[in-house]
mmCIF file of C-alpha atoms in Angstrom:
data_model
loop_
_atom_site.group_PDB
_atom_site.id
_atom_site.type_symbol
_atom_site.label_atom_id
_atom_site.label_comp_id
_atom_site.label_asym_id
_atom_site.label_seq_id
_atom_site.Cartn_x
_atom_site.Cartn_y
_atom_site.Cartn_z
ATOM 1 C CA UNK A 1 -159.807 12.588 36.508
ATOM 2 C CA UNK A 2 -156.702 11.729 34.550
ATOM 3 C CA UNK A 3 -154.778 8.355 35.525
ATOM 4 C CA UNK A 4 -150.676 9.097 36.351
ATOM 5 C CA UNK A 5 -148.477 5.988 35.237
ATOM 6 C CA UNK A 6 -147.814 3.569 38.535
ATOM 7 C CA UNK A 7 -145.311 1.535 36.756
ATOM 8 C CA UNK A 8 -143.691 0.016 33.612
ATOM 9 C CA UNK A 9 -143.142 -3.409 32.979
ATOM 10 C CA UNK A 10 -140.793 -4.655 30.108
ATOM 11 C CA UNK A 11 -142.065 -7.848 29.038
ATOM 12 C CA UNK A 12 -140.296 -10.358 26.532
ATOM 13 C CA UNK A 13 -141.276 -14.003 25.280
ATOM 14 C CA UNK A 14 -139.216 -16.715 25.626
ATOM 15 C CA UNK A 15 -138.932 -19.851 23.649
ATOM 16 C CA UNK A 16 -140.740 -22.622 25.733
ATOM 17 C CA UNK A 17 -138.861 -25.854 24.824
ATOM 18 C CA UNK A 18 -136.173 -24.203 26.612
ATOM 19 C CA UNK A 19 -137.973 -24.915 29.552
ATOM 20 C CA UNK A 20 -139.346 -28.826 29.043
ATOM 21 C CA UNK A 21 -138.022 -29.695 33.300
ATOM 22 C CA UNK A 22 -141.208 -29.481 35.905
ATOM 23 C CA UNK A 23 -141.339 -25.904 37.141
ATOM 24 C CA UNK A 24 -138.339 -25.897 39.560
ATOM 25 C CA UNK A 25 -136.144 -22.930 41.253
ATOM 26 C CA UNK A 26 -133.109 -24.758 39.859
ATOM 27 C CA UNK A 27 -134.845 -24.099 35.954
ATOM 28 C CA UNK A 28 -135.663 -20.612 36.961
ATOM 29 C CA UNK A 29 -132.146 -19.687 38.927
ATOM 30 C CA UNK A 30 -130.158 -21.425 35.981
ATOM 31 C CA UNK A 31 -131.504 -19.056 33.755
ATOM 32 C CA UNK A 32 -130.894 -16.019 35.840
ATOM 33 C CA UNK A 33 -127.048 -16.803 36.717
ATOM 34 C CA UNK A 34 -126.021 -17.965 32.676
ATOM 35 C CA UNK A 35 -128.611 -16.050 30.588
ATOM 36 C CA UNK A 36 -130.196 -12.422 32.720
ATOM 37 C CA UNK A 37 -126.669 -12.008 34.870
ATOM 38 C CA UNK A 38 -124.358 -11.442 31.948
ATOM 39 C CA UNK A 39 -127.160 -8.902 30.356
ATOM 40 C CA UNK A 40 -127.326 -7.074 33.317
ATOM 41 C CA UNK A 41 -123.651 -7.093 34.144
ATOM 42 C CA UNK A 42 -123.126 -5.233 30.594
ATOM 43 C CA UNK A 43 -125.181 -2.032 32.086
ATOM 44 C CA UNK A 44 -122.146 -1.319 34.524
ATOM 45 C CA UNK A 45 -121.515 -1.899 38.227
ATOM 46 C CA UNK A 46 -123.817 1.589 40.766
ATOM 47 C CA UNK A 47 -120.630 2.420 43.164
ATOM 48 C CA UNK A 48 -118.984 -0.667 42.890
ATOM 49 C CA UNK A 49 -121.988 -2.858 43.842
ATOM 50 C CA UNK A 50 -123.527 -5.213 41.405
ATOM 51 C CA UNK A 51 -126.819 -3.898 39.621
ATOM 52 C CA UNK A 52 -128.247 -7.733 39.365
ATOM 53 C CA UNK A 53 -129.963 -8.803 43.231
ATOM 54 C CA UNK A 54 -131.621 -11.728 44.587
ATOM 55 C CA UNK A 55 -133.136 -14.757 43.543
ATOM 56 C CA UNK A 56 -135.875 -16.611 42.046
ATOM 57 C CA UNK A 57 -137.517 -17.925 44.579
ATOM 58 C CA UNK A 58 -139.901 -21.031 44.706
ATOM 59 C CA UNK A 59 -142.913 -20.445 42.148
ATOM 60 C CA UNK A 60 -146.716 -19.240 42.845
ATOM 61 C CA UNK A 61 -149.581 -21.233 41.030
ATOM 62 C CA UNK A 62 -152.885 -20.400 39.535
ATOM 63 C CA UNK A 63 -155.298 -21.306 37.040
ATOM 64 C CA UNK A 64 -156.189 -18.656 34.664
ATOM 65 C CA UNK A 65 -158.919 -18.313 32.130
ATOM 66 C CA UNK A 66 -159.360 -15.282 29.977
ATOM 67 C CA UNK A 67 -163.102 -14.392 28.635
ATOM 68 C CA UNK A 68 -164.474 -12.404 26.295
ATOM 69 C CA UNK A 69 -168.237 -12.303 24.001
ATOM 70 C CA UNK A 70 -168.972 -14.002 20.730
ATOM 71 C CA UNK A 71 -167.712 -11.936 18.022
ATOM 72 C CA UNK A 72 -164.698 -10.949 20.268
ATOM 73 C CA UNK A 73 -166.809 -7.995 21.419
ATOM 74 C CA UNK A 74 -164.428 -7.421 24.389
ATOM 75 C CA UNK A 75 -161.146 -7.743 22.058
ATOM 76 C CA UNK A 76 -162.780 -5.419 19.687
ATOM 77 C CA UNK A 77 -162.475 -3.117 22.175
ATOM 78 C CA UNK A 78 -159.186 -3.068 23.418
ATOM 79 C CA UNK A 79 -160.587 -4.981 26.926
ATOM 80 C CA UNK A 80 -159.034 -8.151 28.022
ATOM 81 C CA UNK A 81 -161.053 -9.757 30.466
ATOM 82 C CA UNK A 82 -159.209 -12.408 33.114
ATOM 83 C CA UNK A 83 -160.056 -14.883 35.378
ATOM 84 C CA UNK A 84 -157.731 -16.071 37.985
ATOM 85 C CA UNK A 85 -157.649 -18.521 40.833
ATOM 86 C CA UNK A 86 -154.631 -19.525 43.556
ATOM 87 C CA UNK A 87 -153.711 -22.848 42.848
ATOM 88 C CA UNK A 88 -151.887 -25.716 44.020
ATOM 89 C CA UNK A 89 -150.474 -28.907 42.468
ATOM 90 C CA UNK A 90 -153.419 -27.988 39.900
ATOM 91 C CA UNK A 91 -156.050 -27.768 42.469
ATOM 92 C CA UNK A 92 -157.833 -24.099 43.208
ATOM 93 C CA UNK A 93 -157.418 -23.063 46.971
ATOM 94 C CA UNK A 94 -159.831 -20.185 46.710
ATOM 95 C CA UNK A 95 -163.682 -20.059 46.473
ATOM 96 C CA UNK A 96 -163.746 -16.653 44.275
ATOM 97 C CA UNK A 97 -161.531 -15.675 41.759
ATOM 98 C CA UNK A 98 -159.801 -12.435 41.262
ATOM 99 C CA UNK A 99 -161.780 -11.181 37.680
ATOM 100 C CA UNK A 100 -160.053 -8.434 36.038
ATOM 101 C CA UNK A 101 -160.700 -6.157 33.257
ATOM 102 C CA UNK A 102 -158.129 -4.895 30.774
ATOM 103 C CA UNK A 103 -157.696 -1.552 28.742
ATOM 104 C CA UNK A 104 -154.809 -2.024 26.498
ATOM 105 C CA UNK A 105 -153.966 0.434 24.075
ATOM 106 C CA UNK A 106 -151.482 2.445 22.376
ATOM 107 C CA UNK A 107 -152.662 5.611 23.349
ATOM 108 C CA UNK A 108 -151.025 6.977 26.343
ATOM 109 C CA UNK A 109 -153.647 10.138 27.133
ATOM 110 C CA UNK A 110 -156.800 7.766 25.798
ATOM 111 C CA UNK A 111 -156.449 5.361 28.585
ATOM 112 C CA UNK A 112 -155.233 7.727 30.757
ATOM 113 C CA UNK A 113 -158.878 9.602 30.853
ATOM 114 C CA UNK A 114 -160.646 6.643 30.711
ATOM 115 C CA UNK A 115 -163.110 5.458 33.874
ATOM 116 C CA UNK A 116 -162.662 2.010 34.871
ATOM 117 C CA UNK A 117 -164.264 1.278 38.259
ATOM 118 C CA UNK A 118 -164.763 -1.767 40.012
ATOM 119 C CA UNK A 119 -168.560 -2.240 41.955
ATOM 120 C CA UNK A 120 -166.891 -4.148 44.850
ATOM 121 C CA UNK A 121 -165.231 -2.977 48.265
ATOM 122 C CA UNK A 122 -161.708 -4.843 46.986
ATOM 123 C CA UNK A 123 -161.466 -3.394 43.601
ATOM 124 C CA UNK A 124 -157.973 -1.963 42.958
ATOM 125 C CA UNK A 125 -157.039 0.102 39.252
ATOM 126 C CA UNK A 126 -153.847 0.523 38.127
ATOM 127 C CA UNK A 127 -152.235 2.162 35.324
ATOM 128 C CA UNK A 128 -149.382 0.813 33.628
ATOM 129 C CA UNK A 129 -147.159 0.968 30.156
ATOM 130 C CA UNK A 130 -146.555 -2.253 28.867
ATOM 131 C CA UNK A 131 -143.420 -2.416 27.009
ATOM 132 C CA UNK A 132 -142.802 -5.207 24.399
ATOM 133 C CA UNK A 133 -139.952 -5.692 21.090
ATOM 134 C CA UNK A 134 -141.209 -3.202 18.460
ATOM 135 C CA UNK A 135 -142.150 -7.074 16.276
ATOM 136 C CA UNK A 136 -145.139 -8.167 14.674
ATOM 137 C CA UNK A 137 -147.042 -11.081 13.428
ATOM 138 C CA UNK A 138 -146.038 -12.465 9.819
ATOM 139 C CA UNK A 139 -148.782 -11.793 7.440
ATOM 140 C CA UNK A 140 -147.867 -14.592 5.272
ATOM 141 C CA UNK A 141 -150.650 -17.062 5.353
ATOM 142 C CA UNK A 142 -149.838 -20.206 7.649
ATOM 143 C CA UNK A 143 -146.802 -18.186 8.960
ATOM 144 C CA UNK A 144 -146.079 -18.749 12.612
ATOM 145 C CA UNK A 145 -143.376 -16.322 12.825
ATOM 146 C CA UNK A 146 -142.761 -12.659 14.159
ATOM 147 C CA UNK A 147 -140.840 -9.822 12.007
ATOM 148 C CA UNK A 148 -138.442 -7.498 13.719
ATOM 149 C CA UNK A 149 -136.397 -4.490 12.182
ATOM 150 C CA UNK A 150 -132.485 -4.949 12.069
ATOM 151 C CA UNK A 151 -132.365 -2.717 14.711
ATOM 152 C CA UNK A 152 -134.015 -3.947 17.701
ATOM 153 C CA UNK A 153 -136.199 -1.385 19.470
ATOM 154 C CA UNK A 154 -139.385 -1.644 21.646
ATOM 155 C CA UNK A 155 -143.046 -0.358 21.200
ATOM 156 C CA UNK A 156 -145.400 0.508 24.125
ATOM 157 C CA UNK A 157 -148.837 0.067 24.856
ATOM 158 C CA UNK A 158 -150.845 1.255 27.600
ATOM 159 C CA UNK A 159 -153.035 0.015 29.971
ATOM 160 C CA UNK A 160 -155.698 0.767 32.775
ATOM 161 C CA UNK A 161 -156.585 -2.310 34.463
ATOM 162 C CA UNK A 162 -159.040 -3.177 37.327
ATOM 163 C CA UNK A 163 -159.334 -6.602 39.444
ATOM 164 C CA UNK A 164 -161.940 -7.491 42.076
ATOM 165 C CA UNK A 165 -162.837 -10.728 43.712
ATOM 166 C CA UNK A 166 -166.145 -11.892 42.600
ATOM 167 C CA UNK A 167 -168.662 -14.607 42.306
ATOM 168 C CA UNK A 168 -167.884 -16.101 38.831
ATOM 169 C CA UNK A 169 -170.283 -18.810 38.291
ATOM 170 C CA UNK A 170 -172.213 -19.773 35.339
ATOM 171 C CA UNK A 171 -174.967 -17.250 36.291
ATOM 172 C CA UNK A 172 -172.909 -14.362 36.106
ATOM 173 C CA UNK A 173 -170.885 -15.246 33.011
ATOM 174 C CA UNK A 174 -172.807 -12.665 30.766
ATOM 175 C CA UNK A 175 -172.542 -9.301 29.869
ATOM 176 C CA UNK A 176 -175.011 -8.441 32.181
ATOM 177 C CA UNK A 177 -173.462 -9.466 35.521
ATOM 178 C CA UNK A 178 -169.518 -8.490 33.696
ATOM 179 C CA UNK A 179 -171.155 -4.816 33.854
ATOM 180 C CA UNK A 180 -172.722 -5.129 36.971
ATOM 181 C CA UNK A 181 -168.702 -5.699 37.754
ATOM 182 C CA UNK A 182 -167.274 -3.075 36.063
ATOM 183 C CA UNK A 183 -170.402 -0.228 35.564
ATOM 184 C CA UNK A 184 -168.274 1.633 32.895
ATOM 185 C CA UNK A 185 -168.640 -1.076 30.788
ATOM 186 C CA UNK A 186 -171.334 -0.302 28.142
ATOM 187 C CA UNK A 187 -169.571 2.952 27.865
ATOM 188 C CA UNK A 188 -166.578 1.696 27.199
ATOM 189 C CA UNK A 189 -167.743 -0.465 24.340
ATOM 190 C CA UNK A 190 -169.949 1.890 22.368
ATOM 191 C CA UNK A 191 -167.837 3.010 20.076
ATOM 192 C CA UNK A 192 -168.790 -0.011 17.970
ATOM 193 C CA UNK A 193 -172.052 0.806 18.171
ATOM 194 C CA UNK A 194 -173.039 -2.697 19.089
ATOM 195 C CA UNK A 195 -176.268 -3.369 20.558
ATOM 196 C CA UNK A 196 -175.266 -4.132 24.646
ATOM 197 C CA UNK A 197 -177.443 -7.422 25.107
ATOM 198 C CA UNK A 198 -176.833 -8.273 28.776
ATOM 199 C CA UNK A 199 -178.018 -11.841 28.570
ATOM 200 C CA UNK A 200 -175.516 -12.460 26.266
ATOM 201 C CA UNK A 201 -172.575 -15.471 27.401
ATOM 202 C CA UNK A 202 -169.239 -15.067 27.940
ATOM 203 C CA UNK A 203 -167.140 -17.547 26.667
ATOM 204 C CA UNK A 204 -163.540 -18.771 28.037
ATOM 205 C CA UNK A 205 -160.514 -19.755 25.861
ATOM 206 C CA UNK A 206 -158.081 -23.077 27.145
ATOM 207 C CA UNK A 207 -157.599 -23.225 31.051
ATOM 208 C CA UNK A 208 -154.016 -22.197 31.689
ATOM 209 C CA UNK A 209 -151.899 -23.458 35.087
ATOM 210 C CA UNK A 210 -149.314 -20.532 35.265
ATOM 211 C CA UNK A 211 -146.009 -21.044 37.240
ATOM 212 C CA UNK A 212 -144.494 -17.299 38.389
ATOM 213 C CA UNK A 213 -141.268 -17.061 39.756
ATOM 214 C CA UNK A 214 -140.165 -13.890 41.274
ATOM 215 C CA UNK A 215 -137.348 -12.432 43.854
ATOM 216 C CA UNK A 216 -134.774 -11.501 41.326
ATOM 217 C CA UNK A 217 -133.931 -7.973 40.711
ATOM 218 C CA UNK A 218 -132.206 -5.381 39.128
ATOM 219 C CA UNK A 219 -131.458 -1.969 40.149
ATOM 220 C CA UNK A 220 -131.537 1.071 37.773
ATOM 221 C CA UNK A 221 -130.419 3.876 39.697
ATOM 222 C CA UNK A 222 -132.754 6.447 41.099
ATOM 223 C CA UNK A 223 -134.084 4.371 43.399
ATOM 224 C CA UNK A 224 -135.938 2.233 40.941
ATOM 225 C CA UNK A 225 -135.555 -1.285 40.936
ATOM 226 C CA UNK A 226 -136.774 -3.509 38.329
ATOM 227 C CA UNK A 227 -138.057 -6.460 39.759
ATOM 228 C CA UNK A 228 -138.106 -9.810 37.754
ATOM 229 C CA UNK A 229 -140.824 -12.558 36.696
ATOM 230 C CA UNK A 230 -140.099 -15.310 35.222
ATOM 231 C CA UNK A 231 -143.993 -17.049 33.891
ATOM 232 C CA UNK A 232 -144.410 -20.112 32.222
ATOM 233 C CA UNK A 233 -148.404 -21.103 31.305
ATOM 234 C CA UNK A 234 -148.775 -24.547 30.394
ATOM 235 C CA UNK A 235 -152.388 -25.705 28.499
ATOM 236 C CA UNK A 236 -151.500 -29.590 28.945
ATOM 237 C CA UNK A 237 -149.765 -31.295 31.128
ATOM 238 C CA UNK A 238 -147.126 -29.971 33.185
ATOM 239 C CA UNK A 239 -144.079 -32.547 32.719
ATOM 240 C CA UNK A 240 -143.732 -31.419 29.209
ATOM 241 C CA UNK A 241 -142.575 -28.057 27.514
ATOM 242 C CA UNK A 242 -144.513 -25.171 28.461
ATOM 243 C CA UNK A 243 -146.854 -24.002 25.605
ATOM 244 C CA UNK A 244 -145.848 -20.125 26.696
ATOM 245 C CA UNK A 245 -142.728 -18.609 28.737
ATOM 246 C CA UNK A 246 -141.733 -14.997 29.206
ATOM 247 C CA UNK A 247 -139.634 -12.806 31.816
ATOM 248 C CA UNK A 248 -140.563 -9.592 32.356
ATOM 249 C CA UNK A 249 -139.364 -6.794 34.608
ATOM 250 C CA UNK A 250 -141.412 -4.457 36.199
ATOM 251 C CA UNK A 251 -140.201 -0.810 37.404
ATOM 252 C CA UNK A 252 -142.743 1.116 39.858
ATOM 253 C CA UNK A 253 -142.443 5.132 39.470
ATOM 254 C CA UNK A 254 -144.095 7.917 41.608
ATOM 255 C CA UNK A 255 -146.094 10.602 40.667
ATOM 256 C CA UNK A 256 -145.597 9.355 36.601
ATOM 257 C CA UNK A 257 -142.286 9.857 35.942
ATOM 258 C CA UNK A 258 -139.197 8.047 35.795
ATOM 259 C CA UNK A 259 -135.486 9.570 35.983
ATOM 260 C CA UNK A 260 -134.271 10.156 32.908
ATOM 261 C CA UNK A 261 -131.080 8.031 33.456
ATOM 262 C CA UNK A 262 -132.988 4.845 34.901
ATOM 263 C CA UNK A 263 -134.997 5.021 31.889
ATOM 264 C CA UNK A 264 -132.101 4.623 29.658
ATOM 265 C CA UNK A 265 -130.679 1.641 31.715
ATOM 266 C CA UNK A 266 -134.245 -0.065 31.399
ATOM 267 C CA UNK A 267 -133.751 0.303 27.714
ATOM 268 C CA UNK A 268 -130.553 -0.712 27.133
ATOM 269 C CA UNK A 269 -131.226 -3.698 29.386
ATOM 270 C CA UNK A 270 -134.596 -4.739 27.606
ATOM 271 C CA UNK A 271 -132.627 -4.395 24.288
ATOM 272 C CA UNK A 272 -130.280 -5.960 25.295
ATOM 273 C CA UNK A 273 -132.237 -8.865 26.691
ATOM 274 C CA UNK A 274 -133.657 -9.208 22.788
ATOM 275 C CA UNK A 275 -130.524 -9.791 21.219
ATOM 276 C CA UNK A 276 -127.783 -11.134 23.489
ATOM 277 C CA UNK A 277 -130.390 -14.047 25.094
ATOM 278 C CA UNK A 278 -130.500 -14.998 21.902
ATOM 279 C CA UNK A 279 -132.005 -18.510 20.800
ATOM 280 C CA UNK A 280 -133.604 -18.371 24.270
ATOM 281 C CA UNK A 281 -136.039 -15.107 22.959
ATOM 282 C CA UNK A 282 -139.165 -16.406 21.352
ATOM 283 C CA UNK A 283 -139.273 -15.826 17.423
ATOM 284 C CA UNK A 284 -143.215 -17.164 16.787
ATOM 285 C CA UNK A 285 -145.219 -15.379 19.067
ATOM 286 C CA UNK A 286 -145.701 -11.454 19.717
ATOM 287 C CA UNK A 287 -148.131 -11.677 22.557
ATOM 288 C CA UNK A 288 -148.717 -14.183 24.904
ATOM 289 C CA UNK A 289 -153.159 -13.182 26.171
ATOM 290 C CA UNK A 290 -153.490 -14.024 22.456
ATOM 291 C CA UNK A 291 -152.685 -17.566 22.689
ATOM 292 C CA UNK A 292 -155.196 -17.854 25.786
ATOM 293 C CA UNK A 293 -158.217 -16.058 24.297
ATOM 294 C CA UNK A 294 -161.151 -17.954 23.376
ATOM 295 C CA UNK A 295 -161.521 -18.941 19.723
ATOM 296 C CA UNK A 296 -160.421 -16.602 17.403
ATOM 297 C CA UNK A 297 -159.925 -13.499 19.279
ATOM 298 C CA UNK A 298 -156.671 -13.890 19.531
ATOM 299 C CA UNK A 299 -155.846 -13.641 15.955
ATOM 300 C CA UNK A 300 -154.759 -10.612 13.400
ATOM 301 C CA UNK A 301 -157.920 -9.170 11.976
ATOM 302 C CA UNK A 302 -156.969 -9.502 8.226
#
């Protein structure tokens, strides 16, 4: 059975230091009336109503971990692998944490045919494209820098995603009890014709406390409506500059398609958001799981 396309999210790094205050609605809400407004604004009023809605609101916590093998099996394979837990004032308020597993990729039909199930009652799979600035890494050695082309575009990738709540202690941190998670997953790694050794550990990269703020919006026409989240991950402590920020806007769609004129707004608002924010748009980073993976996963293969 082929996956149809639940939504698209636009998703853009920001440059941290802007964002050194504690997480606060005022940081959040500042940047939505000076910076996000005035982008918006430049798409055009839908029968004299403003397309720009709503607020950010006060922000959600967790703690999030991402996982993967030694060797960066899972990374190898396209699969992301994520731990989360609801948080507060840095302190988990849940027992099990929502685990999910990640196909990213950049082909659409690929992922699209691809099985993903989760074992437990909760399990819930989406499929999403996950549009970022057409950019990549500087090759240069010791470069900490992205490249972009003079004119700024985007570049998708796709992804088929699956998140459960699950017992996540040290006994089931293997390959062993990730597949007895997701059952699909020996499959789904084979094609790297790896030997599957189930009592293998899964190690964690730096533990992240993540900050989202959501309620702002922005409608499109069509009856979609992208809605707004502001994230900022912090891997020290949380009175100084976050070490990652981004705001992203996601647009739901039914039955895999999105009108054509919506579509067109998104763009022009995403590409917009790349060059008229500015010094506020990150220029060292192209993906922010990277920075969070454990040890060198998250680095260019060269």
């Amino acid at each position: 059975m082929r996956h149809e396309l639940d939504a698209r999210e636009y998703k853009l790094l920001l440059n941290p230091d802007r964002f050194q205050e504690p997480p606060s609605e005022k940081v959040a809400n500042t940047f939505w009336q000076e910076r996000l407004k005035p982008v918006i604004q430049t798409l055009g009023s839908r029968d004299d109503e403003a397309r720009h809605d709503g607020r950010f609101g006060a922000p959600s916590e967790r703690i999030v971990r991402f996982w993967d093998a030694p060797k960066c099996l899972l990374t190898q394979s396209d699969l992301a692998l994520r731990q989360r837990l609801p948080a507060e004032n840095g302190m988990p308020t849940a027992e099990r944490p929502e685990i999910t597993l990640k196909l990213r990729m950049p082909d659409l039909f690929v992922v699209a045919a691809t099985a993903l199930p989760g074992s437990n009652e909760d399990a819930r799979t989406t499929f999403e494209e996950d549009i970022a600035p057409l950019e990549i890494d500087d090759p240069q050695p010791d470069k900490s820098s992205v490249i972009v082309p003079l004119k700024r575009s985007i570049r998708s990738r796709f992804s088929l995603s699956t998140t459960q709540t699950a017992e996540w202690g040290e006994p089931h941190r293997t390959l062993g009890g990730l597949q007895s998670l997701f059952p699909t997953l020996r499959n789904n790694i084979a094609s790297l014709q790896t030997e599957f050794r189930p009592s293998t550990s899964l190690v964690c990269g730096p533990d992240v406390r993540e900050f989202v703020f959501k309620g702002a919006r922005v409608k499109l026409g069509g009856d979609i409506v992208g809605k707004f989240a502001l994230t900022l991950w912090y891997f020290g402590p949380t009175d100084s500059a976050p070490t990652v920020a981004e705001i992203s806007f996601k647009c739901a769609i039914a039955n895999g398609d999105m009108p054509g004129k919506a579509a067109r707004r998104a763009l022009a608002l995403f590409v917009g958001m790349q060059t008229d924010l500015g010094n506020w748009v990150n220029s060292k980073h192209s993906s922010k799981t990277a920075l969070a993976l454990p040890g060198d996963c998250g680095r260019p293969v060269e």
